[in-house]
CSV table of C-alpha atoms in Angstrom, one decimal:
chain,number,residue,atom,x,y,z
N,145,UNK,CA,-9.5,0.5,-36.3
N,146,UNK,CA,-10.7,2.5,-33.9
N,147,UNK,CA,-10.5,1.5,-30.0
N,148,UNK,CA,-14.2,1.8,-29.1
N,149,UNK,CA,-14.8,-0.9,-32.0
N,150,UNK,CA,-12.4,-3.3,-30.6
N,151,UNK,CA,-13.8,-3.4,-27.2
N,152,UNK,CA,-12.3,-2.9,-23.9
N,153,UNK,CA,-10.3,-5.5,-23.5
N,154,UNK,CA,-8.0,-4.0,-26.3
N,155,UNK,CA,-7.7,-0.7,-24.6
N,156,UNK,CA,-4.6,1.8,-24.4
N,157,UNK,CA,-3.2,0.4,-21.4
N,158,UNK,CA,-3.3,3.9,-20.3
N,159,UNK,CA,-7.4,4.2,-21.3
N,160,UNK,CA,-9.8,3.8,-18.9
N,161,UNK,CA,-13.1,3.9,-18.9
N,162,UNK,CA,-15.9,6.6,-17.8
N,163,UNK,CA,-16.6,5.4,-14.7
N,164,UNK,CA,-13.1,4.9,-13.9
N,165,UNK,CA,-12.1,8.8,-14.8
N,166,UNK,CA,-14.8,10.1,-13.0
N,167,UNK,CA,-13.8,8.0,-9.9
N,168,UNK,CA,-9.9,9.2,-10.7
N,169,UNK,CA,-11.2,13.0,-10.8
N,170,UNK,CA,-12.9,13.2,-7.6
N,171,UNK,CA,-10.5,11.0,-5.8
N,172,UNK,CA,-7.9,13.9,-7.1
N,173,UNK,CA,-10.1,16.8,-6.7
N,174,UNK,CA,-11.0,15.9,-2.9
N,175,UNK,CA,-7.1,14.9,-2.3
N,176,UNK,CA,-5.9,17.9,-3.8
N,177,UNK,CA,-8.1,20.9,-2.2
N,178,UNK,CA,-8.1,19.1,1.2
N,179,UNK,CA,-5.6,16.7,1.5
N,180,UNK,CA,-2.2,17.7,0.2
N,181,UNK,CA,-2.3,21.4,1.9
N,182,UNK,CA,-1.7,19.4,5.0
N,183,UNK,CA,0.4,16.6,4.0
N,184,UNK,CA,3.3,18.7,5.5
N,185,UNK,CA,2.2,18.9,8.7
N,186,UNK,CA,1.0,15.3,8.9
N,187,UNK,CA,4.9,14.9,8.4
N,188,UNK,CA,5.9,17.3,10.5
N,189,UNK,CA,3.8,16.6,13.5
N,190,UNK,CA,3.8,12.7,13.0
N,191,UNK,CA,0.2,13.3,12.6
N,192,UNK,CA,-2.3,10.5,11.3
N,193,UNK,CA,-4.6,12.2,9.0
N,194,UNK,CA,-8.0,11.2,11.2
N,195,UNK,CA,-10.1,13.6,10.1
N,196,UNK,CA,-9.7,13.1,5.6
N,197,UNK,CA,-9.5,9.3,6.4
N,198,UNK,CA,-13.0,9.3,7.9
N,199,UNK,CA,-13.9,11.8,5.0
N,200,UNK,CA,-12.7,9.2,2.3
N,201,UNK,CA,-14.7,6.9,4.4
N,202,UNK,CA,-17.9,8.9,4.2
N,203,UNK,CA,-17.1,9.4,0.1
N,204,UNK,CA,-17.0,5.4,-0.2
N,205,UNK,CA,-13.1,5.1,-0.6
N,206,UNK,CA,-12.5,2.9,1.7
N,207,UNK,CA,-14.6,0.5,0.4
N,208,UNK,CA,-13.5,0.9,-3.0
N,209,UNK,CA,-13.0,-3.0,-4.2
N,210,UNK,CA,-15.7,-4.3,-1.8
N,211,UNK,CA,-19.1,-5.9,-3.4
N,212,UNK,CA,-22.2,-4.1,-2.4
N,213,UNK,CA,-23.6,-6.5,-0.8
N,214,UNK,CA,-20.9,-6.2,2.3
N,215,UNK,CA,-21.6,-2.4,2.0
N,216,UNK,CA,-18.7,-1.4,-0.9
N,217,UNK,CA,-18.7,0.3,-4.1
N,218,UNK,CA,-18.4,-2.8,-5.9
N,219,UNK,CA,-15.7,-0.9,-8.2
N,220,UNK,CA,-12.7,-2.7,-9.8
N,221,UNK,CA,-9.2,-3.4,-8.8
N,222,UNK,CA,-8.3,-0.6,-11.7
N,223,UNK,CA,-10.2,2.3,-9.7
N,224,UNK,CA,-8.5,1.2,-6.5
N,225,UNK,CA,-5.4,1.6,-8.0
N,226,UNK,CA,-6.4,4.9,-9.7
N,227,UNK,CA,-7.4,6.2,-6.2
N,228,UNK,CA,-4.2,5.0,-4.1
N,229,UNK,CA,-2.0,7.0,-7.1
N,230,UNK,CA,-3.5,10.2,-6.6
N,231,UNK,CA,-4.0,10.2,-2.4
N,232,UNK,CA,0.1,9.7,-2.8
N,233,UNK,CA,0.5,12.4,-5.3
N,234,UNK,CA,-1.0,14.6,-2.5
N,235,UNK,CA,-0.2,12.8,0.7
N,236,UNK,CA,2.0,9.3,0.7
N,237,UNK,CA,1.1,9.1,4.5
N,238,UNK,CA,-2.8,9.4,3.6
N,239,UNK,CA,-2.4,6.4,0.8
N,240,UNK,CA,-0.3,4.2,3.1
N,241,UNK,CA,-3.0,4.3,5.4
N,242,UNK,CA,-5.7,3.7,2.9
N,243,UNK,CA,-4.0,1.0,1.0
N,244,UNK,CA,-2.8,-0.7,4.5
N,245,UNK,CA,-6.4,-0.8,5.4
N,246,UNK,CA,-7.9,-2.2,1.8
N,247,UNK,CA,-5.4,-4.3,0.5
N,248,UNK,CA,-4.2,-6.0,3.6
N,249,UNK,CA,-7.2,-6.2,6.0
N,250,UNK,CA,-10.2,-5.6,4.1
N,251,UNK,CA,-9.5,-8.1,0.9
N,252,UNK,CA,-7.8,-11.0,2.9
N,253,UNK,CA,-11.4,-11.4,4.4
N,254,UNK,CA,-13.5,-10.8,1.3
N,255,UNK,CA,-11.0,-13.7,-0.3
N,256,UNK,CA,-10.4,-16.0,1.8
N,257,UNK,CA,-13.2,-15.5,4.6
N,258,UNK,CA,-16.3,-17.5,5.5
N,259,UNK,CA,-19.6,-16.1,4.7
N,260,UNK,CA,-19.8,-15.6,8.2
N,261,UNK,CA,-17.0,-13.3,8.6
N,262,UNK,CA,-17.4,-11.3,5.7
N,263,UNK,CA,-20.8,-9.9,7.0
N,264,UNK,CA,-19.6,-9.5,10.2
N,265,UNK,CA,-16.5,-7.6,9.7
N,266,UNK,CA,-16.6,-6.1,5.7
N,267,UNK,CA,-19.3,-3.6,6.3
N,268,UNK,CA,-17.7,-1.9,9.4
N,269,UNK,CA,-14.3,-2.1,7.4
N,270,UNK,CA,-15.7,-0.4,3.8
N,271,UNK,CA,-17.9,2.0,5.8
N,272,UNK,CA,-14.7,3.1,8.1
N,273,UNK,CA,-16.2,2.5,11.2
N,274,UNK,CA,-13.4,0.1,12.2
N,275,UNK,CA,-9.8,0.7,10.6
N,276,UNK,CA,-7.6,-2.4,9.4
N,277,UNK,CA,-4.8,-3.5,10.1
N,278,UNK,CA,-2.5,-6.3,9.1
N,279,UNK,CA,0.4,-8.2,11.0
N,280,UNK,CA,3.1,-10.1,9.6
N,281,UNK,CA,6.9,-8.6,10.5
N,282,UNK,CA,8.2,-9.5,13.6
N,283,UNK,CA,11.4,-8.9,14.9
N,284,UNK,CA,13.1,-12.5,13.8
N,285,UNK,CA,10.7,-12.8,10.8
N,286,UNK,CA,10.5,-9.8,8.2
N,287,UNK,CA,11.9,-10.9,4.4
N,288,UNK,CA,11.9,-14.5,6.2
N,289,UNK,CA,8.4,-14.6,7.1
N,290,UNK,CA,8.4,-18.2,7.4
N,291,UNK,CA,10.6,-17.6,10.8
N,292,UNK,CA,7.1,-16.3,12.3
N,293,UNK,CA,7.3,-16.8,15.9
N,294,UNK,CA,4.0,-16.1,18.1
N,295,UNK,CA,2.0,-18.8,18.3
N,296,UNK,CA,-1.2,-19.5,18.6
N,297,UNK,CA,-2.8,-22.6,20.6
N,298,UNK,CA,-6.1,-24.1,20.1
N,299,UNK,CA,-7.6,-24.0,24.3
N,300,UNK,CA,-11.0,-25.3,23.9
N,301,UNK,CA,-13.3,-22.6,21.7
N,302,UNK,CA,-10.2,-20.2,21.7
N,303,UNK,CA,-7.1,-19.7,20.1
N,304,UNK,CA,-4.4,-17.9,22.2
N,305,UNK,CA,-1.9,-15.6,20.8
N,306,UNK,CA,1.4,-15.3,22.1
N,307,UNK,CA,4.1,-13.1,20.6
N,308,UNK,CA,4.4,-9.5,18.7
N,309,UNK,CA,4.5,-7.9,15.7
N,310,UNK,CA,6.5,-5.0,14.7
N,311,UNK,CA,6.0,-2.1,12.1
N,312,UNK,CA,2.5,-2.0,11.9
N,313,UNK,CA,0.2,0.4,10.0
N,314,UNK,CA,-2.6,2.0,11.3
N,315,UNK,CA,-1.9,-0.3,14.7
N,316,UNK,CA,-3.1,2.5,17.4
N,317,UNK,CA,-6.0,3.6,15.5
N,318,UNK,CA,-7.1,-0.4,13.9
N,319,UNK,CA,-10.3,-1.7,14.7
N,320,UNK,CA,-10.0,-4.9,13.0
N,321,UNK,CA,-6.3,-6.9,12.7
N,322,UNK,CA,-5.8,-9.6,10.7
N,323,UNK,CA,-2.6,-11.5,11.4
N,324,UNK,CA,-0.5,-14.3,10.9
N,325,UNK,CA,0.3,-16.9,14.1
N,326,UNK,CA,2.2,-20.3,14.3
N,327,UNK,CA,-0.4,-23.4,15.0
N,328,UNK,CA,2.2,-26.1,14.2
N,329,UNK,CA,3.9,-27.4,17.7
N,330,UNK,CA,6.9,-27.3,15.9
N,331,UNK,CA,9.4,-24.6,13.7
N,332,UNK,CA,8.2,-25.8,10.3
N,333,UNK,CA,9.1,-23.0,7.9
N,334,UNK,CA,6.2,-21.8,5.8
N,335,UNK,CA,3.8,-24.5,6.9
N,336,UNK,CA,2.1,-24.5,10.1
N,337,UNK,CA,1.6,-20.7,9.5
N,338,UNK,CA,-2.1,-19.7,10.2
N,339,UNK,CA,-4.2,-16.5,9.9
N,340,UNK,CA,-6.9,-14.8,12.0
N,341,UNK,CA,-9.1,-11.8,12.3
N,342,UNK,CA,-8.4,-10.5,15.7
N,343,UNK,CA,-10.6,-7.6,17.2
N,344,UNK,CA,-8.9,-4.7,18.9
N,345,UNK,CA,-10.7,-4.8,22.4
N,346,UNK,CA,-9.6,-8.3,22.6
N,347,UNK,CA,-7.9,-9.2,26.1
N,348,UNK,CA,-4.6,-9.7,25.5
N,349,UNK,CA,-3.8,-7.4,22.5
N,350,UNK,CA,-1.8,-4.5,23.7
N,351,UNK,CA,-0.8,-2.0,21.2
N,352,UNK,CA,3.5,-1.1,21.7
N,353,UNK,CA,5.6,1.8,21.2
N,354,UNK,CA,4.8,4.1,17.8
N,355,UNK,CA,7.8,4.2,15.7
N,356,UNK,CA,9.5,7.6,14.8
N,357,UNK,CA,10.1,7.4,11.3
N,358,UNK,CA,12.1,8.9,8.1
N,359,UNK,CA,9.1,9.5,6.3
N,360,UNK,CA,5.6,8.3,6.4
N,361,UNK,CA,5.2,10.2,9.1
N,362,UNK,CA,1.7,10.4,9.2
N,363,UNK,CA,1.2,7.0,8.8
N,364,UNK,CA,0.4,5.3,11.6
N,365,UNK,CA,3.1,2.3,12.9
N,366,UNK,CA,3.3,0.4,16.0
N,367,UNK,CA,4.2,-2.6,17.8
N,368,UNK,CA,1.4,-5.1,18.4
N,369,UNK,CA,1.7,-7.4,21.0
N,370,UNK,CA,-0.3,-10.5,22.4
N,371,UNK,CA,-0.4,-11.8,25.9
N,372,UNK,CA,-2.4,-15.2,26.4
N,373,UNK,CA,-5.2,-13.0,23.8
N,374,UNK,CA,-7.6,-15.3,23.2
N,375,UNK,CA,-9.4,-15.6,19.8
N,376,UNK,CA,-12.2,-17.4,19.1
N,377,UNK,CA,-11.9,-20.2,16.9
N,378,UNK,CA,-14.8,-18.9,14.4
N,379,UNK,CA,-12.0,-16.1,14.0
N,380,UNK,CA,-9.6,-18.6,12.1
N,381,UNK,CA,-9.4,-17.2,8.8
N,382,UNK,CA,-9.0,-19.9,5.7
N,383,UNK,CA,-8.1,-23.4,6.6
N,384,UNK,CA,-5.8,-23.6,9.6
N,385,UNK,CA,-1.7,-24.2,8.4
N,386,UNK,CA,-3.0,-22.0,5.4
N,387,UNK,CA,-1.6,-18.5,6.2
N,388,UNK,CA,1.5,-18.1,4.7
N,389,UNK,CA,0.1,-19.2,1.3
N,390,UNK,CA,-3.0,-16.9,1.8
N,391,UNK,CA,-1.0,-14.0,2.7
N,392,UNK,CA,1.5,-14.6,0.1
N,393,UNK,CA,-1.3,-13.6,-2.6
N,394,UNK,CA,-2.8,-11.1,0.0
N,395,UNK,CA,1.2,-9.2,-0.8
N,396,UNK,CA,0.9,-9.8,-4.8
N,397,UNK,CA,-2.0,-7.4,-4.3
N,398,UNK,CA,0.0,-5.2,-1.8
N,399,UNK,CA,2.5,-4.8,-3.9
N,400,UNK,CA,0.7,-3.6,-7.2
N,401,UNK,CA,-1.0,-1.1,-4.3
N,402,UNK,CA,2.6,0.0,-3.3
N,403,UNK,CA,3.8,0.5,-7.3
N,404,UNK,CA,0.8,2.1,-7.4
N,405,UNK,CA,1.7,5.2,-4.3
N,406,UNK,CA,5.4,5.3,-6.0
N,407,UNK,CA,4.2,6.8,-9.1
N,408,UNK,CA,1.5,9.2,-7.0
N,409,UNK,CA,5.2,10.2,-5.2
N,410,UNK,CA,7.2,10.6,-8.4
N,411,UNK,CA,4.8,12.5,-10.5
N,412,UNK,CA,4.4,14.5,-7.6
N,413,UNK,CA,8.1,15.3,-7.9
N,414,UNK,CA,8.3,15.7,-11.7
N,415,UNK,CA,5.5,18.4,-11.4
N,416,UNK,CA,7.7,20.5,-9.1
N,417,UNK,CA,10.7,19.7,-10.4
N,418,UNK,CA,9.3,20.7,-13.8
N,419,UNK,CA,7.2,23.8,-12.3
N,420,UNK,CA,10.4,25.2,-10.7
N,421,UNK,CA,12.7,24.8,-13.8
N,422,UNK,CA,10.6,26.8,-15.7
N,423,UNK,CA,10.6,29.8,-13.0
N,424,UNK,CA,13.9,29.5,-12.3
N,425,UNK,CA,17.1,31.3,-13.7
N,426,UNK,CA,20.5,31.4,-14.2
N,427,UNK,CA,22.5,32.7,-16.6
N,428,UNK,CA,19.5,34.9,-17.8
N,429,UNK,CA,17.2,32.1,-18.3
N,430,UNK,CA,15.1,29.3,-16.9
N,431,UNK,CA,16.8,26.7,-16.3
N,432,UNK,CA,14.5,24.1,-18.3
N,433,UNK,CA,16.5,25.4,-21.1
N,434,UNK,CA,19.8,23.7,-20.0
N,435,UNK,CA,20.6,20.8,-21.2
N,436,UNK,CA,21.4,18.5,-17.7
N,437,UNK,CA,18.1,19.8,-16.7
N,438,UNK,CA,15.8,18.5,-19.8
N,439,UNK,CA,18.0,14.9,-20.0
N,440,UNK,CA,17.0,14.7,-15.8
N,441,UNK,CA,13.3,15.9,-16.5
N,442,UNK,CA,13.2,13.2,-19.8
N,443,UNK,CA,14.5,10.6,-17.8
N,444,UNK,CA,12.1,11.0,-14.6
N,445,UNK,CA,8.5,11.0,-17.7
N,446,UNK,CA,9.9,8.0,-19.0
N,447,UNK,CA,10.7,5.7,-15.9
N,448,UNK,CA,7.3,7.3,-14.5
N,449,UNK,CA,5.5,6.3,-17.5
N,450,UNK,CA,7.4,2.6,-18.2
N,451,UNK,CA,6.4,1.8,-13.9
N,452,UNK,CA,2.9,3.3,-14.9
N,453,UNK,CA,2.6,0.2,-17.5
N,454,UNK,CA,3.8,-2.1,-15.3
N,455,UNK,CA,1.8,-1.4,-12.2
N,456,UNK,CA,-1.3,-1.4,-14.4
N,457,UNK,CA,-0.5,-4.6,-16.5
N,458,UNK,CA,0.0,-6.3,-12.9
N,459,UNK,CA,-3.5,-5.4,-12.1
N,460,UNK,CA,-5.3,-6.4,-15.2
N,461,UNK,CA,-3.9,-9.6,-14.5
N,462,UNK,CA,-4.8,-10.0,-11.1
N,463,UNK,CA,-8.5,-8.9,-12.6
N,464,UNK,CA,-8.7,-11.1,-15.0
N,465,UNK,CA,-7.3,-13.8,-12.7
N,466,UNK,CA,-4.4,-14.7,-14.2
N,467,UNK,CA,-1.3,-15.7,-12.4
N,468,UNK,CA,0.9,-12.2,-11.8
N,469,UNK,CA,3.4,-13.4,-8.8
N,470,UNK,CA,5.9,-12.5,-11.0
N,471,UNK,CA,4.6,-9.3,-12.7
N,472,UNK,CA,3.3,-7.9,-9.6
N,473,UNK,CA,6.9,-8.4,-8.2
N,474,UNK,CA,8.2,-6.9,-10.9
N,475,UNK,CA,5.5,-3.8,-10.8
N,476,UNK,CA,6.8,-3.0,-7.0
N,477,UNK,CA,10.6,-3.5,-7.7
N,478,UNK,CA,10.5,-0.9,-10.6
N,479,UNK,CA,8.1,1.0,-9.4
N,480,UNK,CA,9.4,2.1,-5.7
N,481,UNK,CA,13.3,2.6,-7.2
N,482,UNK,CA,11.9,4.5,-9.7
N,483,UNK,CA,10.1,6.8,-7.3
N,484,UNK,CA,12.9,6.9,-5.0
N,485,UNK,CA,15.3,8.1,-7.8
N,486,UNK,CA,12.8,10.7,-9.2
N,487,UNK,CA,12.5,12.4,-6.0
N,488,UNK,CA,16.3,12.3,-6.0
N,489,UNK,CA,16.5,14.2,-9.0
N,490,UNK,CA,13.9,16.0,-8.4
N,491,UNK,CA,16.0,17.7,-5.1
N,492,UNK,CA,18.9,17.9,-7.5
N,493,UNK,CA,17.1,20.0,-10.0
N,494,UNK,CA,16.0,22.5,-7.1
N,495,UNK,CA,19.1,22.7,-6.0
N,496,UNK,CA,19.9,24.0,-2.1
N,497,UNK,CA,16.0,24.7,-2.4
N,498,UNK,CA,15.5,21.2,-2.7
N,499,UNK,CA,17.3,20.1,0.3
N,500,UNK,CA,15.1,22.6,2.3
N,501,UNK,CA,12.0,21.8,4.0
N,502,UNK,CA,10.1,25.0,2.7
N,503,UNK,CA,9.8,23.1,-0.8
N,504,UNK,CA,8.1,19.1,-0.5
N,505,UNK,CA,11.1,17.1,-2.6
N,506,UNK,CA,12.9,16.1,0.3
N,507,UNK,CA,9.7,15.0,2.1
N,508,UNK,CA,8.6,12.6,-0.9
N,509,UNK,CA,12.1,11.5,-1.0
N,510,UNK,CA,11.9,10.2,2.4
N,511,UNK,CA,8.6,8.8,1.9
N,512,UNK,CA,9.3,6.9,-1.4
N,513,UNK,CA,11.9,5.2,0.5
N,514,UNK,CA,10.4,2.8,2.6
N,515,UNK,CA,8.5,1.8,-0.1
N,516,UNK,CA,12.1,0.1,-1.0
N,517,UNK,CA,11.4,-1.9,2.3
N,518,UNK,CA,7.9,-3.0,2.5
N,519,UNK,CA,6.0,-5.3,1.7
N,520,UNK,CA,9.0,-7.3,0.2
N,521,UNK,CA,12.2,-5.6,-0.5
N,522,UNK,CA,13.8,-4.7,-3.7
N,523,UNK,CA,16.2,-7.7,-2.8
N,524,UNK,CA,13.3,-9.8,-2.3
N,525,UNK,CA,11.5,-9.2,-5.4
N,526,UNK,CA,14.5,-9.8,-7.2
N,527,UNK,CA,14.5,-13.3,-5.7
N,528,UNK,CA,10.9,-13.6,-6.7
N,529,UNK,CA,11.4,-12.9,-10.1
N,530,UNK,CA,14.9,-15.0,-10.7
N,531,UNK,CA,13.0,-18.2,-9.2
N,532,UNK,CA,10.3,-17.5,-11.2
N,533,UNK,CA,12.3,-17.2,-14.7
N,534,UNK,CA,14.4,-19.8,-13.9
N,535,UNK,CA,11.5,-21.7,-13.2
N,536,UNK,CA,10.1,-21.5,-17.0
């Protein structure tokens, strides 16, 4: 039977549609003729790509997953996904930014907004006039999120923030933050943990030192403080004591978003790792024709491909609505130790050449990295799953 008979929902897992290919194509087109010949010197000068994230902007990438009627494409989680892979195969700085600004600013208001706040905030968000960013980490409270420690005080129509928040993308250039504050009067883990949309010329919200980074470079990360800033109360967003559990499946998202940039960064490295073994020689012939180098080059396809069906089973779940706090955990886990481990080998098969900076390995082995690290670690996700297994 053939798979156009069968419908879409019995698809290749690999198949996608027409619309989604011809989104994938000029996400890669545009990323590859204008983007990647500068990823280098975004690293290199710790430089945030302004200029190609306004362009995506302009091209309706940043809007990507948002309805039309708050001024998106209306496209589906798939296409996103499609579109954060190939930004990291050319820049992982440029799809940090992106994916920061969608999957942790943008959607947390489109799911769990008032009407209200989704026209005031989405259109300015999907058109790129404002950047987003999101606020979690803090200096007592990263993997232990529940230790969050500003606070935030109801004072008549205003909340007021008091505290920081540390490692934050796109922090200096946001428009639009949406982050996490304690409302309970007391320490009580996980509850008591609100949310709000907080806007950057807000009195009281002073943007910290920018952090000098392994890699990433171009990526935008600061600390965010807040001194007596007072937020309006409309600016509560979901029910108050509500924010941990929001954000919680705001990061299953994030995290099928970050399995998705690994693989842009390890097929990124298998290409040029593959490109240069078939130029190179020793003993009078390429070296793709050694052994050690074809079981390296085998390995990398298949990890790359077996993270490939995970990320993307992850988010047909999350499509469909199922539940996929385990499977998205797993997606990330795979998926960023994978990419770290390519671009490992990937230096390895270049040799001393791949330990230099005249050839990209070593720069997508430093980014992969913190993709180890963010949103939830690799030790974290391995929690998630356990309790999760042992659970059923």
């Amino acid at each position: 039977m053939k798979v156009d008979e069968i419908g879409c929902q019995e698809r290749v897992v690999t198949q996608w549609t027409p619309e989604q290919e011809d989104l994938r194509d000029a996400v890669k087109a545009y990323a590859q003729a204008e983007i990647a010949p500068h990823a280098a010197q975004f690293d290199e000068d710790s430089q945030f790509p302004e200029d190609h994230f306004q362009k995506l902007a302009e091209m309706g990438f940043l809007g990507l997953p948002v309805p039309e009627e708050y001024g998106g494409v209306g496209a589906d989680l798939i296409s996103y996904i499609l579109m954060i892979e190939e930004l990291a195969y050319a820049c992982g700085a440029t799809a940090l930014a992106v994916s920061a600004h969608t999957s942790l600013a943008t959607l947390p208001i489109l799911q769990f907004g008032t009407e209200e706040q989704k026209e005031r905030y989405l259109p300015a968000l999907a058109s790129g006039e404002k950047v987003g960013s999101f606020g979690l980490t803090e200096s007592r409270a990263g993997s232990d999120s529940g230790a969050t420690q500003t606070r935030a005080v109801l004072d008549g129509d205003h909340y007021v923030l008091n505290g920081s928040k540390l490692y934050i993308t796109n922090a200096s250039r946001a428009g639009v933050f949406v982050a996490t504050a304690r409302t309970s009067k007391e320490n009580t883990g996980v509850h008591g943990i609100s949310s709000f949309i907080i806007e950057a010329e807000t009195e009281g919200l002073k943007i910290g030192k920018k952090e000098e980074k392994l890699g990433l470079r171009g990526s935008d990360t600061c600390e965010v403080i807040f001194e007596d800033c007072r937020v309006p109360k409309e600016n509560l967003l979901g029910k108050e004591g509500e924010g941990f559990v929001n954000f919680m499946k705001t990061l299953e998202g994030g995290r099928i978003g970050i399995g998705a940039l690994a693989i842009g960064l390890a097929r990124c490295s298998l290409d040029h790792a593959k490109a240069y073994s078939q130029e190179r020689k020793a003993f009078g012939k390429p070296i793709s024709n050694l052994g050690a180098i074809q079981m390296k080059l085998a390995d990398m396809a298949t990890s790359i491909h077996a993270a490939t069906l995970l990320v993307y089973d992850a988010t047909r779940r999350r499509m469909l609505g199922m539940d996929h706090t385990t499977e998205a955990a797993m997606a990330k886990l795979f998926a960023s130790e994978m990419a770290v481990k390519c671009c490992k080998e990937g230096i390895q098969i270049l040799g001393g050449n791949g330990y230099s900076r005249e050839y990209p390995l070593e720069r997508l082995y430093r980014d992969a990295k913190l993709l180890e690290i963010g949103e939830g670690t690799s030790e974290i996700q391995r929690l998630v799953i356990s309790k999760n297994i042992l659970r059923d």
